[in-house]
PDB file of N, CA and C in Angstrom:
ATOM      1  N   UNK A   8       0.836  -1.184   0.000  1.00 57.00           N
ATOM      2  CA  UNK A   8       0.000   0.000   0.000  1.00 57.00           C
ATOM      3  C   UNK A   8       0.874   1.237   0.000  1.00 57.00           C
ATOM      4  N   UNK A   9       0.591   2.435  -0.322  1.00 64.00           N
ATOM      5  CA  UNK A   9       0.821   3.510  -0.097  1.00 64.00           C
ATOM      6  C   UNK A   9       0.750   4.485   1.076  1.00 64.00           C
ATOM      7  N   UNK A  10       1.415   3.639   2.413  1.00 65.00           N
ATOM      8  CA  UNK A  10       1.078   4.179   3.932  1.00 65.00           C
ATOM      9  C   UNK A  10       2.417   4.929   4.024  1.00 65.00           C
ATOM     10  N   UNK A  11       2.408   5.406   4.920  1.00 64.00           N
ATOM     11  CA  UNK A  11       3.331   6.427   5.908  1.00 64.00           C
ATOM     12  C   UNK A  11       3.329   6.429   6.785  1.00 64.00           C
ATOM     13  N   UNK A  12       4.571   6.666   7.884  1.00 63.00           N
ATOM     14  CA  UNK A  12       4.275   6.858   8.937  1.00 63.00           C
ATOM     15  C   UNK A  12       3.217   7.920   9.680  1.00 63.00           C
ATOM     16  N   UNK A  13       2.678   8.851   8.608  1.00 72.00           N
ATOM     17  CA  UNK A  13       1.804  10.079   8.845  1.00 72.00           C
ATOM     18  C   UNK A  13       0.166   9.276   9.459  1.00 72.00           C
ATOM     19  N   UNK A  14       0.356   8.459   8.754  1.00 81.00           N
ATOM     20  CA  UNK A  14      -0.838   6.926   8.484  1.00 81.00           C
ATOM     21  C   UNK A  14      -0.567   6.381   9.764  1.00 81.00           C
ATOM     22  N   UNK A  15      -0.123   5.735  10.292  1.00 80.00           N
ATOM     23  CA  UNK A  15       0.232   5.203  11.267  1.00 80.00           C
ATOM     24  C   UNK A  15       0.005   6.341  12.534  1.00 80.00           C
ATOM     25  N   UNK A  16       0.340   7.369  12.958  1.00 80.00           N
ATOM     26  CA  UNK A  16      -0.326   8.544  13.660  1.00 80.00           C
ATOM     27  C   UNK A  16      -2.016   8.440  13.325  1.00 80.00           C
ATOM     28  N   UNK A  17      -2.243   8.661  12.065  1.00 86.00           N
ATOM     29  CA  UNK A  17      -3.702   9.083  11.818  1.00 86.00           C
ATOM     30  C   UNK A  17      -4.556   7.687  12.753  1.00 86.00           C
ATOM     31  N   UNK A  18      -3.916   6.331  12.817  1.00 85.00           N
ATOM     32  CA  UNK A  18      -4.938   5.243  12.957  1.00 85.00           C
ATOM     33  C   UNK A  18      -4.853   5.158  14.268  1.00 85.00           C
ATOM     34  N   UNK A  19      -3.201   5.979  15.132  1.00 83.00           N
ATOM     35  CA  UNK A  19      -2.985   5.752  16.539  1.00 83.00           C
ATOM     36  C   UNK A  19      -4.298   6.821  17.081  1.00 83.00           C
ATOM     37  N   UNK A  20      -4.427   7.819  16.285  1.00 84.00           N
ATOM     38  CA  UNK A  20      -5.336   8.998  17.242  1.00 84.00           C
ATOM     39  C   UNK A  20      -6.653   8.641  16.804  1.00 84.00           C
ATOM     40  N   UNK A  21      -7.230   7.878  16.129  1.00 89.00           N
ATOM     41  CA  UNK A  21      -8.516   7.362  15.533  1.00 89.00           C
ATOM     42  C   UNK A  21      -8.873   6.031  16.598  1.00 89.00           C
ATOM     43  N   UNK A  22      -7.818   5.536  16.697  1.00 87.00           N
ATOM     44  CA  UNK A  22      -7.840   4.630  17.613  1.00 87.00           C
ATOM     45  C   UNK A  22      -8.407   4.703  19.013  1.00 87.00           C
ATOM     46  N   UNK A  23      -7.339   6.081  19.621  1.00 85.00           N
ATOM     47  CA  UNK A  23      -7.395   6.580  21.084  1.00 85.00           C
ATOM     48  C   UNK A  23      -8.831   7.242  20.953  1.00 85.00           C
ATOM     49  N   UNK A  24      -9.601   7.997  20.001  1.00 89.00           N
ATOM     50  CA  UNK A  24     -10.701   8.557  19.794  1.00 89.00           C
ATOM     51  C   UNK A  24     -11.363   8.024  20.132  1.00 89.00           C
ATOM     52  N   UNK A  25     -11.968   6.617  19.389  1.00 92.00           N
ATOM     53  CA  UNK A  25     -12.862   5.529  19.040  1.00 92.00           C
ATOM     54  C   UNK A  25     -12.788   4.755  20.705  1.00 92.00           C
ATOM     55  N   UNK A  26     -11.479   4.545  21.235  1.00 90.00           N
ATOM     56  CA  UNK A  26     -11.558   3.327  22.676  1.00 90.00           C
ATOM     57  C   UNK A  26     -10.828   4.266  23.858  1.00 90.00           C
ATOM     58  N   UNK A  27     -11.922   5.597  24.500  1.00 86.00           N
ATOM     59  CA  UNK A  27     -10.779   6.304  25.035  1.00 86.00           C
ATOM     60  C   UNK A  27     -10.386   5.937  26.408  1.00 86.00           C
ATOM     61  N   UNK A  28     -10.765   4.309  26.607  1.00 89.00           N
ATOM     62  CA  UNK A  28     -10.569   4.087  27.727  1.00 89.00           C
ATOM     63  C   UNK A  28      -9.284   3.116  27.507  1.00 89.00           C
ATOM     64  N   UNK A  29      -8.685   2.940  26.155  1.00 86.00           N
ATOM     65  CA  UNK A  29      -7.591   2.297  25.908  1.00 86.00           C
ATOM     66  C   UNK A  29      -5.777   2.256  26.589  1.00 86.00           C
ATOM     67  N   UNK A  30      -5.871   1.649  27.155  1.00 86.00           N
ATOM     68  CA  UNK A  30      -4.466   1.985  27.865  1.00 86.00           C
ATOM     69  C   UNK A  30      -3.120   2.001  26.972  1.00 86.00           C
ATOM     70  N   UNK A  31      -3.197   1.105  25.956  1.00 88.00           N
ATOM     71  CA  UNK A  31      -1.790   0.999  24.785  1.00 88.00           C
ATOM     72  C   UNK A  31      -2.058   0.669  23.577  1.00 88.00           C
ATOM     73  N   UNK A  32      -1.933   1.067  22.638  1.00 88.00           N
ATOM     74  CA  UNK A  32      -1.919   0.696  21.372  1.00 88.00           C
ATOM     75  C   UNK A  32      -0.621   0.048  21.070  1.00 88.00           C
ATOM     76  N   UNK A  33      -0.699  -0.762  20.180  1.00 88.00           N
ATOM     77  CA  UNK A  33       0.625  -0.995  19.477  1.00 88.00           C
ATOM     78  C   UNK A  33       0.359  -1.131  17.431  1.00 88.00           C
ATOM     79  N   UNK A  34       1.022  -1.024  17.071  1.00 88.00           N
ATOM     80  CA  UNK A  34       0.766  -0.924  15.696  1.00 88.00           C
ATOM     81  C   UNK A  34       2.561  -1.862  15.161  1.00 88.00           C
ATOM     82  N   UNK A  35       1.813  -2.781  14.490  1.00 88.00           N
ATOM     83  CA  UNK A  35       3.243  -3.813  13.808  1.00 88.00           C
ATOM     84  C   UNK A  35       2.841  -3.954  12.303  1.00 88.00           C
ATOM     85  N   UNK A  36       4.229  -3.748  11.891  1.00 85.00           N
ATOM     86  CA  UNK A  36       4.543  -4.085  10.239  1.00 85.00           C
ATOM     87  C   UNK A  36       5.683  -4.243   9.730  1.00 85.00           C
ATOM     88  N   UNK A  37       5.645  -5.144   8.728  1.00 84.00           N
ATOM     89  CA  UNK A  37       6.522  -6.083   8.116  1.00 84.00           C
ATOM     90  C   UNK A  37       8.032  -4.558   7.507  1.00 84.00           C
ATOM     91  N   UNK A  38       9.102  -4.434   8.027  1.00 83.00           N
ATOM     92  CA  UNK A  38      10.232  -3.672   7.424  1.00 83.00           C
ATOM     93  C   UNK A  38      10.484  -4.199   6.037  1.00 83.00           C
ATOM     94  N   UNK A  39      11.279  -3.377   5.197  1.00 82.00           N
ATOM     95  CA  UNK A  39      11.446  -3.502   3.825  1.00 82.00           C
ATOM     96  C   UNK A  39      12.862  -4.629   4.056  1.00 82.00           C
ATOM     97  N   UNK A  40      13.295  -4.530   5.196  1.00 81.00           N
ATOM     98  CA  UNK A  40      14.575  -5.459   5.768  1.00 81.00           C
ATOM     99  C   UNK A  40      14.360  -6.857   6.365  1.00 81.00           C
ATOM    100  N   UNK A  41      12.955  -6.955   6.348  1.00 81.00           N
ATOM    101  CA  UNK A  41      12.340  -8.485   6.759  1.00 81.00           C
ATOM    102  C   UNK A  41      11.933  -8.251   8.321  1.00 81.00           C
ATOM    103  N   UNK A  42      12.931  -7.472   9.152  1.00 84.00           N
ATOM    104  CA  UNK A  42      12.221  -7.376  10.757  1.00 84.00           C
ATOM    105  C   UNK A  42      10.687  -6.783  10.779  1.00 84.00           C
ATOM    106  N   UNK A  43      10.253  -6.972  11.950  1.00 88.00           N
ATOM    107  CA  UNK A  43       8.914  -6.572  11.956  1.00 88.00           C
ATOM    108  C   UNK A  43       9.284  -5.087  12.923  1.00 88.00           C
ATOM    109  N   UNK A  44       8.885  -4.204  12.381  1.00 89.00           N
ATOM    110  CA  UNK A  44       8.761  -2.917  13.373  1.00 89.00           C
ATOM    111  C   UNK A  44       7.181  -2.402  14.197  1.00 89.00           C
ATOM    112  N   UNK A  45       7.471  -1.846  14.978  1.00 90.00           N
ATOM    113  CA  UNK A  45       6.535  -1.636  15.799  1.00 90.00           C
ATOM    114  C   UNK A  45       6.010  -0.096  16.366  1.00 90.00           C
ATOM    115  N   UNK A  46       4.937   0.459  16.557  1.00 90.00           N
ATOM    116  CA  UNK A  46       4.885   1.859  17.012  1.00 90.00           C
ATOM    117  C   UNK A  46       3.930   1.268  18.125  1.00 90.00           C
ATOM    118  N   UNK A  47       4.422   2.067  19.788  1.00 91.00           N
ATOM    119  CA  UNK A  47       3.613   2.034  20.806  1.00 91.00           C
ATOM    120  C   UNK A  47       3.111   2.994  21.551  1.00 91.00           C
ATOM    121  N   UNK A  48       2.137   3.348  22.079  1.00 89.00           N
ATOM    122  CA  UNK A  48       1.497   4.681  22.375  1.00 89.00           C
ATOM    123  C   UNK A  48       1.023   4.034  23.753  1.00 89.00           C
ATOM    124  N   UNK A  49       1.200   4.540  24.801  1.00 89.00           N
ATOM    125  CA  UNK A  49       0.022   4.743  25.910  1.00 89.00           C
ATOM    126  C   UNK A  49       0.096   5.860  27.075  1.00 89.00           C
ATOM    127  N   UNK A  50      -0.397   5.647  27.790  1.00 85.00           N
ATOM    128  CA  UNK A  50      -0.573   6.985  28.701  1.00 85.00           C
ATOM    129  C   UNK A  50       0.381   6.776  29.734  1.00 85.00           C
ATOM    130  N   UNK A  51       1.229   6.003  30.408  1.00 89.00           N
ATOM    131  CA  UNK A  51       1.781   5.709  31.167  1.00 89.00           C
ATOM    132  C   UNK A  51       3.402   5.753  30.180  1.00 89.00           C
ATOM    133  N   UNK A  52       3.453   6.691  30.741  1.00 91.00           N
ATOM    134  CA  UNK A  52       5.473   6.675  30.093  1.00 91.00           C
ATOM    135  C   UNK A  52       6.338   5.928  30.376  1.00 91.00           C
ATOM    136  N   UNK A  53       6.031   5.354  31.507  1.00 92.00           N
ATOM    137  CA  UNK A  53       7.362   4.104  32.250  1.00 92.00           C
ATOM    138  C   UNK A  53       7.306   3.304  31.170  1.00 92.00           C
ATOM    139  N   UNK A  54       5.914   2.630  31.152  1.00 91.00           N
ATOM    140  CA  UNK A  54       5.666   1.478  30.435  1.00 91.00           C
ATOM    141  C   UNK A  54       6.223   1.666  29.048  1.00 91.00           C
ATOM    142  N   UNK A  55       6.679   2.737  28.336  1.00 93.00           N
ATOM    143  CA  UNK A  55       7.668   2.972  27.463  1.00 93.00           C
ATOM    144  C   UNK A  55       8.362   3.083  27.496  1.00 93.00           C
ATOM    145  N   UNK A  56       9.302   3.341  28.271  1.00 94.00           N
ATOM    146  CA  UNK A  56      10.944   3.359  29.004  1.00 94.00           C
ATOM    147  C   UNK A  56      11.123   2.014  29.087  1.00 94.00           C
ATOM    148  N   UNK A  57      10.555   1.455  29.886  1.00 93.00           N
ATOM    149  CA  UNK A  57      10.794   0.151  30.071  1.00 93.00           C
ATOM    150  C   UNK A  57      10.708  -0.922  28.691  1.00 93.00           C
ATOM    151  N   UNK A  58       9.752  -0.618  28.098  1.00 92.00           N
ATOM    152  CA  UNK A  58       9.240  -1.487  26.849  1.00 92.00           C
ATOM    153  C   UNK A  58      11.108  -0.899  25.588  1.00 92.00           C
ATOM    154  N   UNK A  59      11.592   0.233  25.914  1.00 93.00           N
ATOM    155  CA  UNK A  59      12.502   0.629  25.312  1.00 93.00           C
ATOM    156  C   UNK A  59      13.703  -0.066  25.513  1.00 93.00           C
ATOM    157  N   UNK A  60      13.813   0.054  26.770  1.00 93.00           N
ATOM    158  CA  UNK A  60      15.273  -0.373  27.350  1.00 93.00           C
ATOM    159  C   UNK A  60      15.223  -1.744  27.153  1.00 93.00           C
ATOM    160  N   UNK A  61      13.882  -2.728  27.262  1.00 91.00           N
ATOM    161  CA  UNK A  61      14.357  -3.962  26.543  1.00 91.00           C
ATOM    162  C   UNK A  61      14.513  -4.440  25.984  1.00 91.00           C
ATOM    163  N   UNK A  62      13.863  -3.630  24.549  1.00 90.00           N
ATOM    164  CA  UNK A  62      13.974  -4.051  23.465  1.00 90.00           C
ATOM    165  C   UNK A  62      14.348  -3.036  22.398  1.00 90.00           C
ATOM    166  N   UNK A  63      15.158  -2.128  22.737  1.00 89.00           N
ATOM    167  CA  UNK A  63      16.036  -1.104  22.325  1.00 89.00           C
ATOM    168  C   UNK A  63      15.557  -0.207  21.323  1.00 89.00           C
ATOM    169  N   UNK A  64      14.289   0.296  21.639  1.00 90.00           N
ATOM    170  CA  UNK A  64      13.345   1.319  20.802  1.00 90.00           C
ATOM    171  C   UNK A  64      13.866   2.540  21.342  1.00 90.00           C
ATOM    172  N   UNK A  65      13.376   3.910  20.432  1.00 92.00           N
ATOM    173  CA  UNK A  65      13.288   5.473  20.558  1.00 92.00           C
ATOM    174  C   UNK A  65      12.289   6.003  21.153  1.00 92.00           C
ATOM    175  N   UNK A  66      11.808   6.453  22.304  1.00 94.00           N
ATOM    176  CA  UNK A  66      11.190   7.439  22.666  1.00 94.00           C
ATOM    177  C   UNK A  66      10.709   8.456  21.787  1.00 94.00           C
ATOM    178  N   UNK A  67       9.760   9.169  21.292  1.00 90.00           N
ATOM    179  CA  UNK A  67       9.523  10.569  20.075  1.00 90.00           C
ATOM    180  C   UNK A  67       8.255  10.788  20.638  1.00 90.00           C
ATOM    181  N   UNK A  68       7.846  12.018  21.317  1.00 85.00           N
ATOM    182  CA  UNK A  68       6.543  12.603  21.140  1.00 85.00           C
ATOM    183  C   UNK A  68       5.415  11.877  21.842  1.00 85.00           C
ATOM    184  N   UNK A  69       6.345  11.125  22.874  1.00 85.00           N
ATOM    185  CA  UNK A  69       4.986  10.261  23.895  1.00 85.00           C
ATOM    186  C   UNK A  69       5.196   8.909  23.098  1.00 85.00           C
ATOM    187  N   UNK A  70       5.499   8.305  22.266  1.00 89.00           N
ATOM    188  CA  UNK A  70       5.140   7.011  21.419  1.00 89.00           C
ATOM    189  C   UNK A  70       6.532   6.305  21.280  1.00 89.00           C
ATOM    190  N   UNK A  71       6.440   5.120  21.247  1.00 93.00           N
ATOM    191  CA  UNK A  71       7.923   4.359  21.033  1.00 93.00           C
ATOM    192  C   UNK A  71       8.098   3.835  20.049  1.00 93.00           C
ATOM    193  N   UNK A  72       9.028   3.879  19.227  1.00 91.00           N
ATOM    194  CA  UNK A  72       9.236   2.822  17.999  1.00 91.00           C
ATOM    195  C   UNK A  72       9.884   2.131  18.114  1.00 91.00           C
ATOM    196  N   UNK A  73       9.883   0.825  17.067  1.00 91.00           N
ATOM    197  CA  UNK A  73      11.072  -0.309  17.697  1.00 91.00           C
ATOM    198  C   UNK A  73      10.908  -1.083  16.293  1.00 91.00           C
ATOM    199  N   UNK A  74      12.124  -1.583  16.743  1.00 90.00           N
ATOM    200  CA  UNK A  74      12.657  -2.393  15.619  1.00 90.00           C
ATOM    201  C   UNK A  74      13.267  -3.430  15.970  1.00 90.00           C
ATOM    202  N   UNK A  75      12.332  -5.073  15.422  1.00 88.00           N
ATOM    203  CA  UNK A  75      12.199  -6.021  16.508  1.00 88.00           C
ATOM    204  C   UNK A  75      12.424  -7.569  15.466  1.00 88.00           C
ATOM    205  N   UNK A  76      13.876  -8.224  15.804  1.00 83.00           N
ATOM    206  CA  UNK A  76      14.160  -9.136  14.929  1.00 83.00           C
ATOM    207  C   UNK A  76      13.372 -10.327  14.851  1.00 83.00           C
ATOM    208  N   UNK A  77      12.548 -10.683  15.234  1.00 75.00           N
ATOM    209  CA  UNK A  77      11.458 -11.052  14.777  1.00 75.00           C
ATOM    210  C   UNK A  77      11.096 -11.232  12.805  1.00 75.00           C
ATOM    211  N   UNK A  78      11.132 -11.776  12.547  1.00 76.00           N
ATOM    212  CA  UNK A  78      10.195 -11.908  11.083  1.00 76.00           C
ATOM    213  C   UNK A  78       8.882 -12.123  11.434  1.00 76.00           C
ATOM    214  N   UNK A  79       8.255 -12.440  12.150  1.00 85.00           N
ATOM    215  CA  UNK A  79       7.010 -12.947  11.945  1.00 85.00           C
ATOM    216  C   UNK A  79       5.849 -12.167  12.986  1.00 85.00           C
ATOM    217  N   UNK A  80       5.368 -11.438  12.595  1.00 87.00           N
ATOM    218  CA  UNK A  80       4.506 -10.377  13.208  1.00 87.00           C
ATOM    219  C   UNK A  80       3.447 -11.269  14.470  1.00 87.00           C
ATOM    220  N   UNK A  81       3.032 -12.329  14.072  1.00 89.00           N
ATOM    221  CA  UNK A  81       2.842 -13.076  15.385  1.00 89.00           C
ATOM    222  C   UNK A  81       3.479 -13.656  16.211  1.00 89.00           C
ATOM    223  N   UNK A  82       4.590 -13.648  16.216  1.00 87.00           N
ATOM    224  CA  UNK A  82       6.065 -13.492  17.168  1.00 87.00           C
ATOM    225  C   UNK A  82       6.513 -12.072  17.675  1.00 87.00           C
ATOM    226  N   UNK A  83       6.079 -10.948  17.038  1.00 88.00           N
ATOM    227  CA  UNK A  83       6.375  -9.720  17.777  1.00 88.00           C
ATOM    228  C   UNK A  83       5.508  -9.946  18.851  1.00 88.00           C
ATOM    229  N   UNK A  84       4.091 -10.178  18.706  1.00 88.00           N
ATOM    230  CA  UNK A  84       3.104  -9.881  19.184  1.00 88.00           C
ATOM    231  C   UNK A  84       2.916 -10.577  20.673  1.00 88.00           C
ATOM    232  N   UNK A  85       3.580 -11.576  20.543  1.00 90.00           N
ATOM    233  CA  UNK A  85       3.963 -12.686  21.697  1.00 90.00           C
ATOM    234  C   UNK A  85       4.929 -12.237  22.429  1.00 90.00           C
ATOM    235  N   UNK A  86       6.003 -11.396  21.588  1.00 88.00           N
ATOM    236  CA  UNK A  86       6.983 -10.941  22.518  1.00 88.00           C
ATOM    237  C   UNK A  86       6.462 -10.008  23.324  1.00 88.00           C
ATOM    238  N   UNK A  87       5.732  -9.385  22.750  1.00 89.00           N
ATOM    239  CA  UNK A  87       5.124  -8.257  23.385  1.00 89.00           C
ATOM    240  C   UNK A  87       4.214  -8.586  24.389  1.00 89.00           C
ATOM    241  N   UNK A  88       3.423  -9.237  24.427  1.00 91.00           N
ATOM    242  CA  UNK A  88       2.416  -9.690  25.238  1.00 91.00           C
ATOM    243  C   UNK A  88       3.691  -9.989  26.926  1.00 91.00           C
ATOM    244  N   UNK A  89       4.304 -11.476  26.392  1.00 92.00           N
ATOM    245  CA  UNK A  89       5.459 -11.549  27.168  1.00 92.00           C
ATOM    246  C   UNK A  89       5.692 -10.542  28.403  1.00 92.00           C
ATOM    247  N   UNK A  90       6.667  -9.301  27.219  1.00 91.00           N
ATOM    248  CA  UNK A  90       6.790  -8.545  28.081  1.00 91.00           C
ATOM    249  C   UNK A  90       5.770  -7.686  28.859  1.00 91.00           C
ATOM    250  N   UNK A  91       4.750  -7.159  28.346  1.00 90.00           N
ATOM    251  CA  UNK A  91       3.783  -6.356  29.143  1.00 90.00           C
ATOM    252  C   UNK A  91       3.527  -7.175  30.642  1.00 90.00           C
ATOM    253  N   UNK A  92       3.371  -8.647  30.493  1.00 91.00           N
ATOM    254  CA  UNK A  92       3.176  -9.422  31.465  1.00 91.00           C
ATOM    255  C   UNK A  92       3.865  -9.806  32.636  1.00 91.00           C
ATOM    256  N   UNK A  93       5.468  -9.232  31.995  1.00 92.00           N
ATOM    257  CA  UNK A  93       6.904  -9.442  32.733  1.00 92.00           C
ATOM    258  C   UNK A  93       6.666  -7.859  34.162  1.00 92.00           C
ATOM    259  N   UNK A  94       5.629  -7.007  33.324  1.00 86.00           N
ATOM    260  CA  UNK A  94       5.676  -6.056  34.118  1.00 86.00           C
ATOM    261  C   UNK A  94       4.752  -5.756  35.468  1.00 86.00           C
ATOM    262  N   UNK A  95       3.976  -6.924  35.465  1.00 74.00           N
ATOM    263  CA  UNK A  95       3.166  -7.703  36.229  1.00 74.00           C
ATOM    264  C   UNK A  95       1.882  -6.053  36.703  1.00 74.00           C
TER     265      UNK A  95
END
């Protein structure tokens, strides 16, 4: 498709609109490099610090990005779960 990261903002704040009782979004897609990358949003900033430092994402504007060796987007998704769960 013809997305952007501009796209990826538009579906995070459509998102938070639509479920505003949502605590995290995450948004995953396939890199042109085969890893799966990831954008994470929620209201709690630790939980992005932390989600950073373990899996070595950027902080930008409240939201985290990451870039996650993973190929298989239902393997990010597990990792992720994983960790949210690690945070008890």
């Amino acid at each position: 498709t013809n997305t952007s990261s501009k796209d990826l903002l538009f579906a995070i704040e459509e998102i938070e609109d639509s479920f505003p009782q949502i605590n995290i979004v995450f948004i995953f897609w396939p890199a042109q490099t085969g890893a799966i990358e990831a954008l994470v949003q929620t209201k709690h900033q630790e939980i992005l610090q932390k989600i950073c430092a373990e899996l070595g994402g950027e902080i930008k504007g409240g939201r985290a990005r990451l870039k996650l060796n993973q190929i298989d987007i239902a393997a990010a998704k597990s990792r992720f779960k994983d960790l949210l769960n690690s945070f008890g």
